[in-house]
Amino acid sequence: MVALGLLLTFLGFLISFLSVALTSSMTGRLVITLIGLAISLFGVIGVLNRAYLKNAIWKR
Amino acid sequence: MKNMLRILVLSLIAFGAVAQTPASSASTRTAPITNSDLKNIDIPKADARAKGDPDGSLTGTAADVSVADSKKGMTIGDVVNQVGQNKVAINFVWTLVAGFLVMFMQAGFAIVETGLCRAKNANHTMMMNFMVYGVGMLAYWLIGFGLQMGGVGGIANLGGAVPLSSEFTINLFGKPFGLFGQHGLFLTQGGTYDVAVMVVFLFQMVFMDTALTIVTGSAAERWKYAAFVASSFIMGAFTYPLFANWAWGGGWLANLGANFGLGKGYCDFAGSGVVHAVGGLSALALAIIVGPRLGKFNRDGKPNAIIGHDIVLVLTGCFILAFGWFGFNPGSTLGASGNGSLRIGSIAVNTMLAGMAGSFGAMFYMWTRYGKPDASMTGNGLLAGLVAITAPSGFVNSISSVIIGLVAGVLVCLSVEFVERKMKVDDPVGAISVHGANGIWGVISVGLFADGKSNYGGSWNGVTGSVTGLFYGDAGQLVAQLIGVCTLIGFVFVLSFALNLAIDAIIGQRVSAKAELEGLDLPEMGALGYPEFELKPGAVRA
């Protein structure tokens, strides 16, 4: 899950990075970048951090 | 009586207009200065100087202009050279003094973090903040500076810094993407034993160290000292310089404007993203890896407040940081003369206004929500406002600065609650929220509030014109800023996380439970921070 979280977070960056090549429309770039940002945030908060919380020290 | 007054006023206006006329016509009749004119300039006689110069009128005259050939005497060339050297000298001194102010911020960070931690960890927390300066500087001198600035390609305000001219670049989508610099290792490689390069190094080094010291806050009270040294070295050598190159060193983010028409490219005037978000996101990575302190969360996940031991240190540290920020933001013009550098006044005022608004935002939020104006969060609100204004400080007006600071002050409180209650990540000093969340807010706010009035030599990041945000008509600037934010979260965070996972596997990031309960001063440092005090256990409040 940790690896998946890192991959998702990185994927979000790649998507926003590629926005400059995928379209020349400013609105299109904005939307693609926001999608990439959402994926990155989900990777960090929804997947990576949650994986660490499963074995959190305060649950033991 | 009224008529007399009217006549008097009209006469004064007319006199003013007449009095100005000869001056303006004289300026149009100015003849070129020749070398012979220079020979007729009066210079103070030696016997006059020998009597002293109490009003300063005899010091700093034509006698002080360096002459290349004493037989020829002073020439136009000598004067012009002196003017050029004066400009660069002003900018050198400005940038160096600003760098010294930023260096002193280390002291502010040290006492803020130590005050927010428990007394049993005072030596350990201070020692991390003290040695992050040395560890970071070593890494930056050996590797980091070259990677970051080795290809910046000239800094006009500092006389060029010409040897920093080699950027490693790849071609993607038919455009060059700068990835890292190749000159400046050890401050000698690639001809970088150069006066201007030294100024750039000092200024950039203290910025890098600011980013590194942010991390020590989020991992405080349970971070193994050896792991701290390794982690800080790697961050100073690789993580920070890579992103800083992309934003400030001639890398691909800065060129999003020139290559893809996105505003003026990614714009981060003094480092909300480069310094604070990089530090804040690395702090988040560390805090997740090391886990929360013992007693921070109950078995049901409910958080407990672990109270710091000295609020006096905390707020004094916040003031020291606010003072140092006058080096951070105005200093980022890298000069006080030429290329729009006179905007330093506006930048300094924006900085202080945003800090003020941030402290108000946090204080009123806490007062309204919890019934008391919490001191540590008000201090964090000041810092949040300063962090947020760091990127836009050179591009926005004073009203926008106050809005940006106010939002930052509230955002830091919301973010602290989110990080603690929803993510269940333990951040003893609020570094993730102050620097990470507000660093990102600062980057975005450039894309919203930049008013297009700044003019630093007619262009920014190689694109003609002034940086202009969405509210002033350029949506492309916001897209460039958002791509920068995605790079921070999706690349810098991931890189930092992966590198610190490796350190965790090799050295181990977290101290033993026994050492943590005892306090890290003796187990990790071998000496107590307060040896003559008897410390009470159990400073945990539900």
PDB file of C-alpha atoms in Angstrom, chain A residues 2 6 9-13 16-21 26 29-30 33-34 36-37 40-41 44-45 48-49 52-53 56-60, chain B residues 172-173 177 252 260-262 284 288 292 294 297-299 301 423-425 476 479 482-483 485-487 489-491 493-494 497 501 510:
ATOM      1  CA  VAL A   2       2.907   2.339   0.729  1.00  0.00           C
ATOM      2  CA  LEU A   6       3.824   6.753  -3.649  1.00  0.00           C
ATOM      3  CA  THR A   9       1.228  10.599  -5.787  1.00  0.00           C
ATOM      4  CA  PHE A  10       3.864  10.523  -8.501  1.00  0.00           C
ATOM      5  CA  LEU A  11       1.234   9.776 -11.137  1.00  0.00           C
ATOM      6  CA  GLY A  12      -0.579  12.968 -10.193  1.00  0.00           C
ATOM      7  CA  PHE A  13       2.621  14.903 -10.869  1.00  0.00           C
ATOM      8  CA  SER A  16      -0.025  17.720 -14.477  1.00  0.00           C
ATOM      9  CA  PHE A  17       3.405  17.713 -16.128  1.00  0.00           C
ATOM     10  CA  LEU A  18       1.935  16.226 -19.300  1.00  0.00           C
ATOM     11  CA  SER A  19      -0.841  18.832 -19.398  1.00  0.00           C
ATOM     12  CA  VAL A  20       1.463  21.168 -21.300  1.00  0.00           C
ATOM     13  CA  ALA A  21       1.790  18.630 -24.109  1.00  0.00           C
ATOM     14  CA  MET A  26      -5.577  27.050 -21.116  1.00  0.00           C
ATOM     15  CA  ARG A  29      -4.430  22.545 -19.003  1.00  0.00           C
ATOM     16  CA  LEU A  30      -6.025  23.919 -15.850  1.00  0.00           C
ATOM     17  CA  THR A  33      -3.487  19.982 -13.699  1.00  0.00           C
ATOM     18  CA  LEU A  34      -6.263  20.002 -11.097  1.00  0.00           C
ATOM     19  CA  GLY A  36      -3.276  15.581 -11.288  1.00  0.00           C
ATOM     20  CA  LEU A  37      -3.300  17.535  -8.045  1.00  0.00           C
ATOM     21  CA  SER A  40      -1.514  13.309  -5.778  1.00  0.00           C
ATOM     22  CA  LEU A  41      -3.432  14.419  -2.691  1.00  0.00           C
ATOM     23  CA  VAL A  44      -0.708  10.984   0.115  1.00  0.00           C
ATOM     24  CA  ILE A  45      -3.778  11.288   2.336  1.00  0.00           C
ATOM     25  CA  LEU A  48      -0.026   6.324   1.835  1.00  0.00           C
ATOM     26  CA  ASN A  49      -0.960   7.792   5.200  1.00  0.00           C
ATOM     27  CA  TYR A  52       0.789   3.800   7.993  1.00  0.00           C
ATOM     28  CA  LEU A  53      -2.254   4.273  10.200  1.00  0.00           C
ATOM     29  CA  ALA A  56       0.004   3.004  14.091  1.00  0.00           C
ATOM     30  CA  ILE A  57       1.867   2.925  17.388  1.00  0.00           C
ATOM     31  CA  TRP A  58      -1.227   4.080  19.327  1.00  0.00           C
ATOM     32  CA  LYS A  59      -3.274   1.109  18.124  1.00  0.00           C
ATOM     33  CA  ARG A  60      -0.933  -1.401  19.744  1.00  0.00           C
TER      34      ARG A  60
ATOM     35  CA  LEU B 172      10.721  16.866 -24.475  1.00  0.00           C
ATOM     36  CA  PHE B 173       7.771  17.860 -26.676  1.00  0.00           C
ATOM     37  CA  PHE B 177      13.800  20.914 -20.073  1.00  0.00           C
ATOM     38  CA  TRP B 252      12.015  23.569 -16.637  1.00  0.00           C
ATOM     39  CA  PHE B 260       4.492  26.765 -23.311  1.00  0.00           C
ATOM     40  CA  GLY B 261       3.026  30.247 -22.915  1.00  0.00           C
ATOM     41  CA  LEU B 262       2.060  29.752 -19.268  1.00  0.00           C
ATOM     42  CA  LEU B 284       5.164  15.518   6.355  1.00  0.00           C
ATOM     43  CA  ILE B 288       4.485   9.814   8.625  1.00  0.00           C
ATOM     44  CA  PRO B 292       3.453   9.970  16.401  1.00  0.00           C
ATOM     45  CA  LEU B 294       3.979   8.077  22.582  1.00  0.00           C
ATOM     46  CA  PHE B 297      -3.113   9.584  20.397  1.00  0.00           C
ATOM     47  CA  ASN B 298      -5.381   7.418  22.535  1.00  0.00           C
ATOM     48  CA  ARG B 299      -6.293   3.911  21.398  1.00  0.00           C
ATOM     49  CA  GLY B 301      -7.385   7.768  17.815  1.00  0.00           C
ATOM     50  CA  MET B 423      -4.591  12.341   9.150  1.00  0.00           C
ATOM     51  CA  LYS B 424      -3.519  11.485  12.719  1.00  0.00           C
ATOM     52  CA  VAL B 425      -0.014  12.722  11.956  1.00  0.00           C
ATOM     53  CA  GLY B 476      -1.821  30.959 -17.656  1.00  0.00           C
ATOM     54  CA  VAL B 479      -1.716  27.045 -14.390  1.00  0.00           C
ATOM     55  CA  LEU B 482      -0.476  24.781 -10.064  1.00  0.00           C
ATOM     56  CA  ILE B 483       1.999  22.695 -12.054  1.00  0.00           C
ATOM     57  CA  VAL B 485       2.311  22.703  -6.665  1.00  0.00           C
ATOM     58  CA  CYS B 486       1.829  19.298  -8.331  1.00  0.00           C
ATOM     59  CA  THR B 487       5.587  19.003  -8.685  1.00  0.00           C
ATOM     60  CA  ILE B 489       3.502  17.149  -3.864  1.00  0.00           C
ATOM     61  CA  GLY B 490       3.986  14.569  -6.592  1.00  0.00           C
ATOM     62  CA  PHE B 491       7.754  14.734  -6.996  1.00  0.00           C
ATOM     63  CA  PHE B 493       7.265  14.648  -1.420  1.00  0.00           C
ATOM     64  CA  VAL B 494       7.725  11.275  -3.121  1.00  0.00           C
ATOM     65  CA  PHE B 497       9.644   9.959   1.341  1.00  0.00           C
ATOM     66  CA  LEU B 501      12.464   5.229   3.838  1.00  0.00           C
ATOM     67  CA  ARG B 510      12.896   6.439  15.399  1.00  0.00           C
TER      68      ARG B 510
END
